[in-house]
Short mmCIF file of C-alpha atoms and ligand atoms in Angstrom, two decimals:
data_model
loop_
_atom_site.label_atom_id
_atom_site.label_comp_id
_atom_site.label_asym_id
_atom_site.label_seq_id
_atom_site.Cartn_x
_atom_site.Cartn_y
_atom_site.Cartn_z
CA UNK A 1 -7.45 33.89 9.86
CA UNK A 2 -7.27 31.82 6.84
CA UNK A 3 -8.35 32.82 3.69
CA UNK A 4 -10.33 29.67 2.21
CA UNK A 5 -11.40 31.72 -1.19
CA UNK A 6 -7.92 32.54 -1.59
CA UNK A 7 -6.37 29.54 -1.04
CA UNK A 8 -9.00 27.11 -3.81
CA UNK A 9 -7.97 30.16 -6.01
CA UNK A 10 -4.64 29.52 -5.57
CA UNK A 11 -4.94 25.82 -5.65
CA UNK A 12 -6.89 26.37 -9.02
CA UNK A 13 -4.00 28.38 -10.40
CA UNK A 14 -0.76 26.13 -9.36
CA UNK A 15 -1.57 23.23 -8.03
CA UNK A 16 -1.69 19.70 -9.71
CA UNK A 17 -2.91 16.66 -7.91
CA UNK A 18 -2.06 12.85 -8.31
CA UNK A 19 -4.17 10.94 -9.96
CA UNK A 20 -6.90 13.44 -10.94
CA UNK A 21 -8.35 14.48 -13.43
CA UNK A 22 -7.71 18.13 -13.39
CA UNK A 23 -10.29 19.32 -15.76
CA UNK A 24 -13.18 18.13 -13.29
CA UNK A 25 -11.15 19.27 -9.98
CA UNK A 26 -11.14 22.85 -11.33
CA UNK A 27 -15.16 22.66 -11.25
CA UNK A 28 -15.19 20.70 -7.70
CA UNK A 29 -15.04 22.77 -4.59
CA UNK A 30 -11.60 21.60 -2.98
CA UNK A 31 -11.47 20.27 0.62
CA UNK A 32 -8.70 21.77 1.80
CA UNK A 33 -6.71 20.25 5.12
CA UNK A 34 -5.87 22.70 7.72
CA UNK A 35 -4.96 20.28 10.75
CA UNK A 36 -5.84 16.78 12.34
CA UNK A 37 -6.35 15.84 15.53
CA UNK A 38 -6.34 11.83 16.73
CA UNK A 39 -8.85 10.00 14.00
CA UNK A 40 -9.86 13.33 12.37
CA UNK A 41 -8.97 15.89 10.23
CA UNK A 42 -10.38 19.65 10.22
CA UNK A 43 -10.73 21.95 6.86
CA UNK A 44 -9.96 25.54 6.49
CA UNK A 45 -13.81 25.85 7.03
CA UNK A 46 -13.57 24.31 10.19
CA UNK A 47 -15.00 21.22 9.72
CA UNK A 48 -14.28 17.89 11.11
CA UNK A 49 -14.01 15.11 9.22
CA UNK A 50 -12.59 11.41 10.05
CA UNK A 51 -10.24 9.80 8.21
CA UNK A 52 -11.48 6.97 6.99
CA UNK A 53 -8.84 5.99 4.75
CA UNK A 54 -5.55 7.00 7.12
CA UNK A 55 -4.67 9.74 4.72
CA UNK A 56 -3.70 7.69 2.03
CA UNK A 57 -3.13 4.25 4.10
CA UNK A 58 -0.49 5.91 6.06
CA UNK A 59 -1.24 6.84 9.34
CA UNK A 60 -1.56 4.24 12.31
CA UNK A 61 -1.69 6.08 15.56
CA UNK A 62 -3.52 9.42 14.62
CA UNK A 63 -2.63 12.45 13.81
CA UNK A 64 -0.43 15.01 16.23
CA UNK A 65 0.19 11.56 18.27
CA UNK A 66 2.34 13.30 21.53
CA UNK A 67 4.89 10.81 21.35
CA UNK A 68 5.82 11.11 17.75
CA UNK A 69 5.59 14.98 17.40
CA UNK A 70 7.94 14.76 20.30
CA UNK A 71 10.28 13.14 18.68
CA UNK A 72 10.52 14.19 15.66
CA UNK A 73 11.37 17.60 17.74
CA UNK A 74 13.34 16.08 20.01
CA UNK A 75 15.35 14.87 16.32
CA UNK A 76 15.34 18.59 15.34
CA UNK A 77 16.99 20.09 18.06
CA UNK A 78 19.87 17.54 17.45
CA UNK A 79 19.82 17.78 12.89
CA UNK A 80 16.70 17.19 10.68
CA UNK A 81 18.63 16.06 7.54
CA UNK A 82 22.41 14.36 7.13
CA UNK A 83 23.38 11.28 4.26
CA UNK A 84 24.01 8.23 4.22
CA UNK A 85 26.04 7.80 1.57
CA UNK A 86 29.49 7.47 3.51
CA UNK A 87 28.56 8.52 6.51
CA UNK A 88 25.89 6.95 9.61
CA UNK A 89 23.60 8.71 11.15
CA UNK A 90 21.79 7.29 14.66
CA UNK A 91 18.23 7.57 14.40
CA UNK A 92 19.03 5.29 10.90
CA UNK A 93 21.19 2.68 13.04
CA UNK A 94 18.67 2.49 15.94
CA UNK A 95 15.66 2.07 13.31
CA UNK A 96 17.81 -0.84 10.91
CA UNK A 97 18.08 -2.32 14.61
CA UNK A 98 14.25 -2.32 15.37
CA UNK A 99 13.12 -3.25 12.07
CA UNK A 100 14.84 -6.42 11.60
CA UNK A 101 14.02 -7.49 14.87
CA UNK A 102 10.55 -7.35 14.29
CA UNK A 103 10.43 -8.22 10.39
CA UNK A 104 10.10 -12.24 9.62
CA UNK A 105 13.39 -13.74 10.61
CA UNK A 106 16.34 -13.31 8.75
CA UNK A 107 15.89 -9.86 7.04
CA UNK A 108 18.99 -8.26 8.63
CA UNK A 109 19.62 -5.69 6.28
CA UNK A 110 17.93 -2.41 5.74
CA UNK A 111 18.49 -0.23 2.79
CA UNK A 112 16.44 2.95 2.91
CA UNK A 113 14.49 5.20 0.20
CA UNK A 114 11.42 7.30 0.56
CA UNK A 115 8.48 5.80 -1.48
CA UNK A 116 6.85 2.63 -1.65
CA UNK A 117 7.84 2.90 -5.37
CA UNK A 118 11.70 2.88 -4.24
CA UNK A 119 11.41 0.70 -2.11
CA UNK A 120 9.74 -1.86 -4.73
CA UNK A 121 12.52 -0.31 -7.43
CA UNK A 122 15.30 -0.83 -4.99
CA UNK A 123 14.09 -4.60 -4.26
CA UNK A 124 13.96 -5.31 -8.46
CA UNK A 125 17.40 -3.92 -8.66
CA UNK A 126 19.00 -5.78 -5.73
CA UNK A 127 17.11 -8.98 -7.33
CA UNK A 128 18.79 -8.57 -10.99
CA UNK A 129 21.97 -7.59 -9.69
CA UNK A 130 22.35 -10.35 -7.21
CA UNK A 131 21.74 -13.25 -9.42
CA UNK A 132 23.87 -11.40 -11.67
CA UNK A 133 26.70 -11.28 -8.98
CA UNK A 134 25.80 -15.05 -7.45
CA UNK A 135 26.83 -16.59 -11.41
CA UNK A 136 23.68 -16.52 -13.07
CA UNK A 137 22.68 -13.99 -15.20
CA UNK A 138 20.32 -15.70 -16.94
CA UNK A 139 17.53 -15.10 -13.74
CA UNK A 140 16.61 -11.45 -14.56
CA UNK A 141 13.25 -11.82 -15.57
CA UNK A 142 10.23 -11.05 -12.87
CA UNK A 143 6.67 -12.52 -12.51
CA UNK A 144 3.66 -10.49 -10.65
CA UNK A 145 -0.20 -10.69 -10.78
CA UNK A 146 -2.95 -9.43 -12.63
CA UNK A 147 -3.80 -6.12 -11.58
CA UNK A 148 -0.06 -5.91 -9.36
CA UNK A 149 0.25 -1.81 -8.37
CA UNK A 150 3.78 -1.44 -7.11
CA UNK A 151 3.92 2.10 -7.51
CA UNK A 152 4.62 4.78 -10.27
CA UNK A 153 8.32 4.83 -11.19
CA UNK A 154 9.17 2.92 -14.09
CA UNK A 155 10.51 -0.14 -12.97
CA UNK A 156 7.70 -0.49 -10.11
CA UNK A 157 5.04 0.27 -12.86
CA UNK A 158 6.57 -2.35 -15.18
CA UNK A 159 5.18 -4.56 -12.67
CA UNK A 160 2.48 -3.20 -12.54
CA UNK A 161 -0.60 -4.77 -14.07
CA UNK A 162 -3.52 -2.56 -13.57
CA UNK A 163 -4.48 -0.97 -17.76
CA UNK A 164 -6.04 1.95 -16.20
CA UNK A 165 -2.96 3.20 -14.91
CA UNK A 166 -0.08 1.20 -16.50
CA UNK A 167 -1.60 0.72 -19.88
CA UNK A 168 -0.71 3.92 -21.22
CA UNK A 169 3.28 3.88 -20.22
CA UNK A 170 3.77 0.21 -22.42
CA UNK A 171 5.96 1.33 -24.27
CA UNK A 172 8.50 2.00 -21.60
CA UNK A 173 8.44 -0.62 -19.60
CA UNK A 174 10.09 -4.13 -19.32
CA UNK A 175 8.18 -6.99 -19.83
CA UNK A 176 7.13 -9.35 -16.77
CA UNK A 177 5.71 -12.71 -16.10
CA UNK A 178 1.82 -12.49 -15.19
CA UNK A 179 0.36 -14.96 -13.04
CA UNK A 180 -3.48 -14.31 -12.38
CA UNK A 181 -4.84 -12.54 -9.36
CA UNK A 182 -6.35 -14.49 -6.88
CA UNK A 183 -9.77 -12.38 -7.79
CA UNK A 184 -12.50 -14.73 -6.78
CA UNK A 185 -15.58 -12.35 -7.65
CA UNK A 186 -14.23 -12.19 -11.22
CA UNK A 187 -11.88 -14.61 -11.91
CA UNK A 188 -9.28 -14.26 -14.62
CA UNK A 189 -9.77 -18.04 -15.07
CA UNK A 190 -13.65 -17.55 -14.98
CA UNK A 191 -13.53 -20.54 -12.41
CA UNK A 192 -15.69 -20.75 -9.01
CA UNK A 193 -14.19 -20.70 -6.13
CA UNK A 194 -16.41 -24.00 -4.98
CA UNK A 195 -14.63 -25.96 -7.51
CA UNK A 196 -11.48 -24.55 -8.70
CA UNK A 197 -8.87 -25.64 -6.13
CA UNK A 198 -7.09 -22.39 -6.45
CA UNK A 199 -6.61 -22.68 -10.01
CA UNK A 200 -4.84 -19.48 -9.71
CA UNK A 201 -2.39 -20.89 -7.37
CA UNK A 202 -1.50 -23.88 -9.46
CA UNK A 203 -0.92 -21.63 -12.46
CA UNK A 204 1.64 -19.55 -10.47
CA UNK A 205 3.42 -22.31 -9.71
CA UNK A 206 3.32 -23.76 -13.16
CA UNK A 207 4.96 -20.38 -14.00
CA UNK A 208 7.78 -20.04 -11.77
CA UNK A 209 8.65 -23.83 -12.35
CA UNK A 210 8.48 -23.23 -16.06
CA UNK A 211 10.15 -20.03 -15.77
CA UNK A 212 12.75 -20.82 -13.13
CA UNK A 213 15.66 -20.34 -15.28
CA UNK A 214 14.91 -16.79 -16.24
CA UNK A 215 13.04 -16.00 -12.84
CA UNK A 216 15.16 -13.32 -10.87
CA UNK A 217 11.91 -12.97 -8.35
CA UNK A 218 8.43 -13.22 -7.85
CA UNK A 219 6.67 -10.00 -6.25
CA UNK A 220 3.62 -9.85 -4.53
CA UNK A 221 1.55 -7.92 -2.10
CA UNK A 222 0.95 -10.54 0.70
CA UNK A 223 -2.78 -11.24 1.78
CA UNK A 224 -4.14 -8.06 0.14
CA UNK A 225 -3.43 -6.60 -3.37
CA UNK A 226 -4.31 -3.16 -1.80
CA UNK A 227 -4.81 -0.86 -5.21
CA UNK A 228 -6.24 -3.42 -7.35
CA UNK A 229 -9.19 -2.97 -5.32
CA UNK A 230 -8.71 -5.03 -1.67
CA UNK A 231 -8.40 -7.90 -3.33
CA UNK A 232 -7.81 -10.20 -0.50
CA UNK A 233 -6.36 -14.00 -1.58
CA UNK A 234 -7.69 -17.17 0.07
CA UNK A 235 -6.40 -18.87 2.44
CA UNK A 236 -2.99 -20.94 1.24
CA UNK A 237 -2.62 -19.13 -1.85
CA UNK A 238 0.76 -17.15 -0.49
CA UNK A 239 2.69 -19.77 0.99
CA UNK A 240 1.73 -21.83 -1.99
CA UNK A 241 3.24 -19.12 -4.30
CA UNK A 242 6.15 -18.94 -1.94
CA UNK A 243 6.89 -22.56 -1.48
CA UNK A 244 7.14 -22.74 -5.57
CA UNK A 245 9.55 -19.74 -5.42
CA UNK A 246 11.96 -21.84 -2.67
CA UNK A 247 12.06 -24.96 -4.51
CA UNK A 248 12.69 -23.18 -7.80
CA UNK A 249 15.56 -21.14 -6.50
CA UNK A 250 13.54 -17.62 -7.53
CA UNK A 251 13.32 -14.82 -4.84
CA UNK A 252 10.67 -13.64 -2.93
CA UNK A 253 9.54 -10.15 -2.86
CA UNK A 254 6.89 -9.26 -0.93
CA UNK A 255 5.53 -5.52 -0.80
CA UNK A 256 4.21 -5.06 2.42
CA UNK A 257 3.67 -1.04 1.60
CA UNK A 258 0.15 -1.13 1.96
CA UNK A 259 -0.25 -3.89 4.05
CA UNK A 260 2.76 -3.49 6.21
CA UNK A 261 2.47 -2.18 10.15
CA UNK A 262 -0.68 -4.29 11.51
CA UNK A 263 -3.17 -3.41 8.79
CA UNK A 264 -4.00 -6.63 8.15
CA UNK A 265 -4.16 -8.14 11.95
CA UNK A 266 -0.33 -8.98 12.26
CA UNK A 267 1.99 -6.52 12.21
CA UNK A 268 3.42 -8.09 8.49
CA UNK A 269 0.64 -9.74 6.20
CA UNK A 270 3.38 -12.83 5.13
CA UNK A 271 3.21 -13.89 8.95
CA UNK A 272 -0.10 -15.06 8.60
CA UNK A 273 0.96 -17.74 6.38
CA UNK A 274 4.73 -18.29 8.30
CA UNK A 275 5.89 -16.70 4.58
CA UNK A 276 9.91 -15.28 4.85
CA UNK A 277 10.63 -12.97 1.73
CA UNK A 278 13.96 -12.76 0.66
CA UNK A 279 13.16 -9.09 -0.09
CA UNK A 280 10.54 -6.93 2.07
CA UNK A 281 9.56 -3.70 0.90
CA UNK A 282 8.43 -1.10 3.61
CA UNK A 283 7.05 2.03 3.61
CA UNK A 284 3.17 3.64 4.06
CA UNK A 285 2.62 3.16 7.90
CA UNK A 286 6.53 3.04 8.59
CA UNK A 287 6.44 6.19 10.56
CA UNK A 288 3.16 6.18 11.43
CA UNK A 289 2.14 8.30 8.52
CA UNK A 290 4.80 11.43 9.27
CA UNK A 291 7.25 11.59 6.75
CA UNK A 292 8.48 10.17 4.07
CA UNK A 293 10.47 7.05 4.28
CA UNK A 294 10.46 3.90 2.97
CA UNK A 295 12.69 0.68 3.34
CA UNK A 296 14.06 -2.60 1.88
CA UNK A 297 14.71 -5.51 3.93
CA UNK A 298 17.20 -8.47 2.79
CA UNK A 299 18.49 -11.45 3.72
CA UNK A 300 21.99 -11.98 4.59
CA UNK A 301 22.35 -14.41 1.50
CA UNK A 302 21.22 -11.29 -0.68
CA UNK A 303 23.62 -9.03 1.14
CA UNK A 304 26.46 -11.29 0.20
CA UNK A 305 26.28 -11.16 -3.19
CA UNK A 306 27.41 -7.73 -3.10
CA UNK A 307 30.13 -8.03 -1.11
CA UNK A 308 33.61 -7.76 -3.01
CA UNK A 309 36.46 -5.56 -3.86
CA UNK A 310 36.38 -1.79 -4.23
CA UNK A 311 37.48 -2.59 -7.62
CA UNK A 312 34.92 -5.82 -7.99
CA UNK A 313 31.78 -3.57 -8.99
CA UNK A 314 29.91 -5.53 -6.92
CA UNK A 315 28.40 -2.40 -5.36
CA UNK A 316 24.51 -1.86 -5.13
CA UNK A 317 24.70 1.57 -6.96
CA UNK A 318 21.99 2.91 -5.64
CA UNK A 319 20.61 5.59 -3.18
CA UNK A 320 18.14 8.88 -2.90
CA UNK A 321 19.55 12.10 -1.58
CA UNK A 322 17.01 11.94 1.54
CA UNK A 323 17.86 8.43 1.95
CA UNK A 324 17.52 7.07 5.92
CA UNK A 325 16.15 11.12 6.54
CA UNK A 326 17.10 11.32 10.34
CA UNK A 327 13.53 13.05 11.40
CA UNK A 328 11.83 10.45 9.61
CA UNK A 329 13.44 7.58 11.06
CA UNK A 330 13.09 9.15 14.71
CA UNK A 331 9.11 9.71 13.85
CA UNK A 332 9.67 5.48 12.17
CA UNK A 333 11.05 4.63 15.84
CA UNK A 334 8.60 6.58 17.77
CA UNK A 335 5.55 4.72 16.44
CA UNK A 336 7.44 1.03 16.50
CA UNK A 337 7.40 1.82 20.54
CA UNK A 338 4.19 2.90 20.12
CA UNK A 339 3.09 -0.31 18.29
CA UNK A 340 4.84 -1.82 21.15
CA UNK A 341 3.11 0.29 24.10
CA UNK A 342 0.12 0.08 22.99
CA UNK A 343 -0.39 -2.99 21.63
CA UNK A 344 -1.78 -1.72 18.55
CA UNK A 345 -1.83 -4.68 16.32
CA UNK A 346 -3.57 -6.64 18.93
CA UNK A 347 -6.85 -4.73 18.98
CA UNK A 348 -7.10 -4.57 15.16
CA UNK A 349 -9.01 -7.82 15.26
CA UNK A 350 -11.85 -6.77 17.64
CA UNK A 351 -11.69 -3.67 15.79
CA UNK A 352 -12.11 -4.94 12.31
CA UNK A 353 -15.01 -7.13 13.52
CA UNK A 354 -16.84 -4.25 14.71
CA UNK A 355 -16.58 -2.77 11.63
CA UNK A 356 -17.97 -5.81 9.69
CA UNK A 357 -20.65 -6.02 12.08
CA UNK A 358 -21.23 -2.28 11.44
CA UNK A 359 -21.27 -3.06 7.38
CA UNK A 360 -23.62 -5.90 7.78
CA UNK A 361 -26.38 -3.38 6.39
CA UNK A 362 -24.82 -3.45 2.99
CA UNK A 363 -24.31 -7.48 2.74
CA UNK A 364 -27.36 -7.73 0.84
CA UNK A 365 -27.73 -4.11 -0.94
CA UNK A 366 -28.82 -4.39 -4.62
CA UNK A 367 -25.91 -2.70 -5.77
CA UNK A 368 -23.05 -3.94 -2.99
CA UNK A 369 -20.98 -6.94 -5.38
CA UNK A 370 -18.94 -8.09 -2.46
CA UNK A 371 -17.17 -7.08 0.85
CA UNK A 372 -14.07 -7.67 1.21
CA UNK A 373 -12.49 -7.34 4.44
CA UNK A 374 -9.09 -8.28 6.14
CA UNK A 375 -7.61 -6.68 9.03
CA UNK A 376 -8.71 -2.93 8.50
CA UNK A 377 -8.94 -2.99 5.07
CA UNK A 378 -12.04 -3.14 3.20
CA UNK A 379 -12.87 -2.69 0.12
CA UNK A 380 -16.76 -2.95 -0.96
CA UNK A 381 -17.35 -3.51 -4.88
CA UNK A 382 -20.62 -1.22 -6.13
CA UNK A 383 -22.21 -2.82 -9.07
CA UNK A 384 -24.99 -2.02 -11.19
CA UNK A 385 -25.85 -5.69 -11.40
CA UNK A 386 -25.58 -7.45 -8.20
CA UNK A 387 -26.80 -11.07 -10.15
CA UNK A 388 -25.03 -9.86 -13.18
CA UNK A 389 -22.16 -8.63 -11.26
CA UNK A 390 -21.98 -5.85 -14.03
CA UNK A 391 -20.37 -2.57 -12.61
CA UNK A 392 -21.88 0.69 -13.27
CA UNK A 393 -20.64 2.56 -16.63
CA UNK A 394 -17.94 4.58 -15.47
CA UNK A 395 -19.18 8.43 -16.89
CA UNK A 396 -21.09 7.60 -13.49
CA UNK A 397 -17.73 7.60 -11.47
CA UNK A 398 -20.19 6.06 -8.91
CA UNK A 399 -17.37 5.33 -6.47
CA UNK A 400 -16.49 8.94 -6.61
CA UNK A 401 -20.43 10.00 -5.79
CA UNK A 402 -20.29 7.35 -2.82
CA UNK A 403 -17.00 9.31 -1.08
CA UNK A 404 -19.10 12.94 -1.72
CA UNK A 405 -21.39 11.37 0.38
CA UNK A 406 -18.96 10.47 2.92
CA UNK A 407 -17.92 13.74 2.73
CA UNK A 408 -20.79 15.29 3.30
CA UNK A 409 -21.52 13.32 6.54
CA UNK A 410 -18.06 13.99 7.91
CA UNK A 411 -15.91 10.99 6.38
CA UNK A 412 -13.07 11.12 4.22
CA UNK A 413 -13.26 8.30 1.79
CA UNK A 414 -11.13 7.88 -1.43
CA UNK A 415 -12.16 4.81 -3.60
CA UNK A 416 -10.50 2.67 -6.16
CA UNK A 417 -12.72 3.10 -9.20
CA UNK A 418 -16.20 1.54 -8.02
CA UNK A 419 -14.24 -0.21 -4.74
CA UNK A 420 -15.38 2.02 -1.97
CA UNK A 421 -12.35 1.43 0.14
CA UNK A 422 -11.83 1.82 3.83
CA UNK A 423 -8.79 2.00 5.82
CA UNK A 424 -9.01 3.75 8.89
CA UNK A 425 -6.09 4.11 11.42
CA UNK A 426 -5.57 1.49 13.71
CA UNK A 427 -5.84 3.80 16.75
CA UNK A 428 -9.77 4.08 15.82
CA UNK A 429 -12.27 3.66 18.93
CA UNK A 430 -15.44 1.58 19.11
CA UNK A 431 -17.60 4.57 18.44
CA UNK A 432 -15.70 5.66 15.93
CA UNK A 433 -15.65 2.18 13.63
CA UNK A 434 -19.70 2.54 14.60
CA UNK A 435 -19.25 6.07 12.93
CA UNK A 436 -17.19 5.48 10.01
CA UNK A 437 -19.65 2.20 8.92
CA UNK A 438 -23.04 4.15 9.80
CA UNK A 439 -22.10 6.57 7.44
CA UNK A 440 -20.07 4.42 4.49
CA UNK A 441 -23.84 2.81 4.77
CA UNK A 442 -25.53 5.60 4.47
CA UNK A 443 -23.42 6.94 1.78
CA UNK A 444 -23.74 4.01 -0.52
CA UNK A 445 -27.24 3.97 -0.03
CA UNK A 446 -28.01 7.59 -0.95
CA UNK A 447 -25.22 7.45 -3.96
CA UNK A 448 -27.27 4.42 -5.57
CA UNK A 449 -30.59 5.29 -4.98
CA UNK A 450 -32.07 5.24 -8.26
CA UNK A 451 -29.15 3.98 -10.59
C1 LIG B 501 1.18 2.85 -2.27
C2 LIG B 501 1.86 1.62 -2.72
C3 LIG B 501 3.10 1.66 -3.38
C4 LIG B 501 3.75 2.96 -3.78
O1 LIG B 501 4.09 3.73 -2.68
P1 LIG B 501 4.39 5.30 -2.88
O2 LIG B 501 4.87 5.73 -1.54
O3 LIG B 501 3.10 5.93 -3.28
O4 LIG B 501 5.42 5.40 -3.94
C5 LIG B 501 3.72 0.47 -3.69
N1 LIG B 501 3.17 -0.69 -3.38
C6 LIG B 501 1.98 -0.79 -2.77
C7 LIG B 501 1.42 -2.12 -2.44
C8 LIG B 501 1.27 0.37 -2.43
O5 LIG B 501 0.08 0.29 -1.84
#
C-alpha cells in the first residue's frame, strides 16, 4: 500500500524541484507519480491523469510501451552500464548507425551525452575547437535569438536569452551575438508582420555577414523556440538564417531537443525547410522519453578537424561518465523502429489538426493573445488585454491557475509563464486530442473568469 501522507512529508523534508519556487510548493499539495500507462499517468491516490505535456516533452510512444520495456530488459540481461571512453559498446554502434541514417544528410558522426544541455555544450565546444583546429581562431564567437533556452549548464545558458532564467547568472557567462526572435505577436522590432518582410530575418543575416569573421556558429531551435514560449517562426525565416550562415562560412547548429523526433510533423523540424546543420543536437524524445541520453550529430568536415596525431592535441576532450549508456541507447533504438512501425510521424498532422479544431473555442476568448500551433506543440498566450495584448501581472501566476485546472479535470499541463503549453505524445488517439482540448478549454475559461 503506499503511504501518500508519508511520502508529501517526505517530499517536504528532502526534496528540491527544478524550477520551483520552493517556498510556495511546501504550501501546495504535491501530485505525486506512481505509474503510467499509454497517454496517462496515475498518482499515489489513484488517479488518472493524461499527459498533456509528454512528461516534460519527452515521451513519444506512451508510457510502459511493450516494445521498449522489452528492450531495455532484453539490454539488462546482457549489461545496463559500460564506457565509451576507449572501449565500444553495441547498442551505441547500432544507434550511431540508425541515427545518421535518418538525420538530414551528411551528419555521420554521433557523439553522445545525456542532456539536451550537453548536447548543446558539446556542439559549442566542437564549434570553437574546430575553427580553432581548421586555422582560424579568430571564429569563436556565437550568435542566438532573443529569448534562445539551450539549457542550464553554463555554456548552454550563455546562449541563452530568456532574463527570467538567464538574467541572474550574467556574470558568468560569455557573451553572444543576439539576433531577434522571430516573435510576431510582440516583435522585438515592434514591426507587423503585414509589412515587415521578416525584418527579423534580414537583421540575422546582417549579423552573421557583419560578424562572419568572429562567427564560430549560429544556434537555433528550428521551426519552434520551444521554452521561449512556442514561438513558432514564419515560413522562410530558417533557411534564410541558414543560407547566410553557408555563404559566410559560420556553422550551423540547430537544437532539435525539443523539437526533435516528429514533434513538429517531420521527424527533424530543419527538414521542413531542406535546412542541413553542420551540428544537430539530440536529446528529449531520443528514447522515447526512457532514459537519459542525449546526442550530437556532425558532419564529416567537422569530424576532420580533429583528426591528428596522438601528440597533435587535436582531440575533442570531452565526455560524461554515462556517455552512450547501453540501456538507454537500446530503449533510443527501440522507439526509432517504433517510429518506423508505426508510422508515427505520419499521423501527427491529422492529429495536430484535430487538436486545433478542438481549440477553436478559445480563438476568440477575451483573454486568449494568440495560438500558436505547429506539429504537436502549442502554446496559447493568456493576456489580460486581448486589444492591448497586455499580459496579466504575474503575482497572478495565471498560467500556473490554468494547469490547476487541468489538473483538476484529469490533465497534466505545465506552462511557460502565461503560455499554456501543450505537448502531448505523439501516440495520442482521436478521443484523446478531443479530451486534452475540451478540458485545456475549459480550464482557461474557469482560470480567467473574472480577471
Ligand atoms: C529542454 C531543452 C534543452 C535542455 O535539455 P535538458 O535535457 O533539460 O538539459 C535544450 N534545448 C532545448 C531546445 C530544450 O527544449
Amino acid at each position: 500500500m503506499i503511504d501518500h501522507e508519508r511520502l508529501v512529508e517526505l517530499d517536504r523534508r528532502h526534496l528540491w524541484h527544478p524550477f520551483t519556487q520552493m517556498q510556495g510548493w511546501l504550501d501546495d499539495d504535491p501530485l505525486i507519480i506512481e505509474r503510467g500507462e499509454g497517454a496517462y499517468l496515475f498518482d499515489t491516490r489513484g488517479r488518472r491523469y493524461l499527459d498533456g505535456v509528454s512528461s516534460l516533452w519527452v515521451n513519444v510512444h506512451g508510457h510502459r510501451k511493450a516494445e521498449i520495456d522489452e528492450a531495455v530488459r532484453a539490454q539488462l540481461d546482457r549489461v545496463a552500464h559500460t564506457t565509451l571512453l576507449g572501449l565500444s559498446s553495441v547498442p551505441a554502434i547500432e544507434l550511431a548507425e540508425r541515427l545518421a541514417s535518418v538525420a538530414p544528410p551528411g551528419l555521420s558522426r554521433v557523439f553522445y551525452s545525456d542532456s539536451g544541455s550537453t548536447a548543446v555544450e558539446i556542439a559549442v565546444k566542437i564549434a570553437f575547437q574546430c575553427w580553432k583546429q581548421r586555422g582560424r581562431p579568430s571564429k569563436r564567437q556565437f550568435l542566438a535569438l532573443g529569448e534562445a533556452y539551450h539549457g542550464d549548464t553554463i555554456g548552454s545558458v550563455s546562449l541563452g536569452g530568456m532574463d527570467l532564467f538567464h538574467g541572474i547568472f550574467q556574470p558568468l557567462l560569455f557573451p553572444v551575438l543576439r539576433a531577434p526572435e522571430p516573435y510576431c505577436y510582440r516583435c522585438p522590432l515592434s514591426r507587423r508582420p503585414e509589412e515587415c518582410e521578416m525584418a527579423c530575418a534580414r537583421e540575422a543575416e546582417r549579423l552573421i555577414e557583419a560578424h562572419a569573421g568572429e562567427l564560430a556558429a549560429v544556434v537555433v531551435e528550428p521551426i519552434v523556440q520551444g521554452a521561449a514560449g512556442m514561438i513558432v517562426q514564419p515560413p522562410g525565416w530558417l533557411r534564410r538564417v541558414w543560407d547566410a550562415c553557408r555563404a559566410h562560412d559560420v556553422l550551423f547548429i540547430a537544437d532539435e531537443v525539443a523539437v526533435g523526433f516528429g514533434r513538429t510533423g517531420t521527424l527533424f523540424a530543419c527538414e521542413q525547410e531542406g535546412v542541413v546543420p553542420d551540428l544537430l543536437c539530440l536529446a528529449k524524445g531520443i528514447t522515447g522519453g526512457y532514459l537519459p541520453l542525449a546526442a550530437t550529430l556532425a558532419t564529416e568536415s567537422v569530424f576532420e578537424a580533429f583528426l591528428g596525431a596522438y601528440e597533435s592535441d587535436r582531440t575533442f576532450f570531452h565526455g560524461h561518465t554515462y556517455t552512450g549508456n547501453p540501456l538507454a541507447c537500446a530503449a533510443a533504438i527501440a522507439s526509432l523502429d517504433l517510429l518506423e512501425a508505426e508510422k508515427t510521424v505520419e499521423q501527427v498532422e491529422p492529429a495536430a489538426e484535430r487538436l486545433a479544431a478542438g481549440l477553436a473555442p478559445l480563438g476568440d476568448h477575451p483573454h486568449v493573445g494568440e495560438i500558436r500551433q505547429r506539429g504537436l506543440m502549442v502554446g496559447i498566450e493568456l493576456v489580460a488585454d486581448r486589444k492591448t495584448r497586455a499580459p496579466f501581472p504575474r503575482p497572478l501566476r495565471m498560467g500556473h491557475r490554468a494547469i490547476l485546472e487541468a489538473r483538476r479535470r484529469g490533465v497534466i499541463l505545465r506552462p511557460l509563464s502565461d503560455v499554456v503549453v501543450l505537448m502531448p505524445p505523439l501516440c495520442l488517439s482521436g478521443a484523446q486530442i478531443d479530451e486534452l482540448a475540451a478540458v485545456t478549454v475549459a480550464s482557461i475559461e474557469a482560470a480567467t473568469t473574472g480577471a
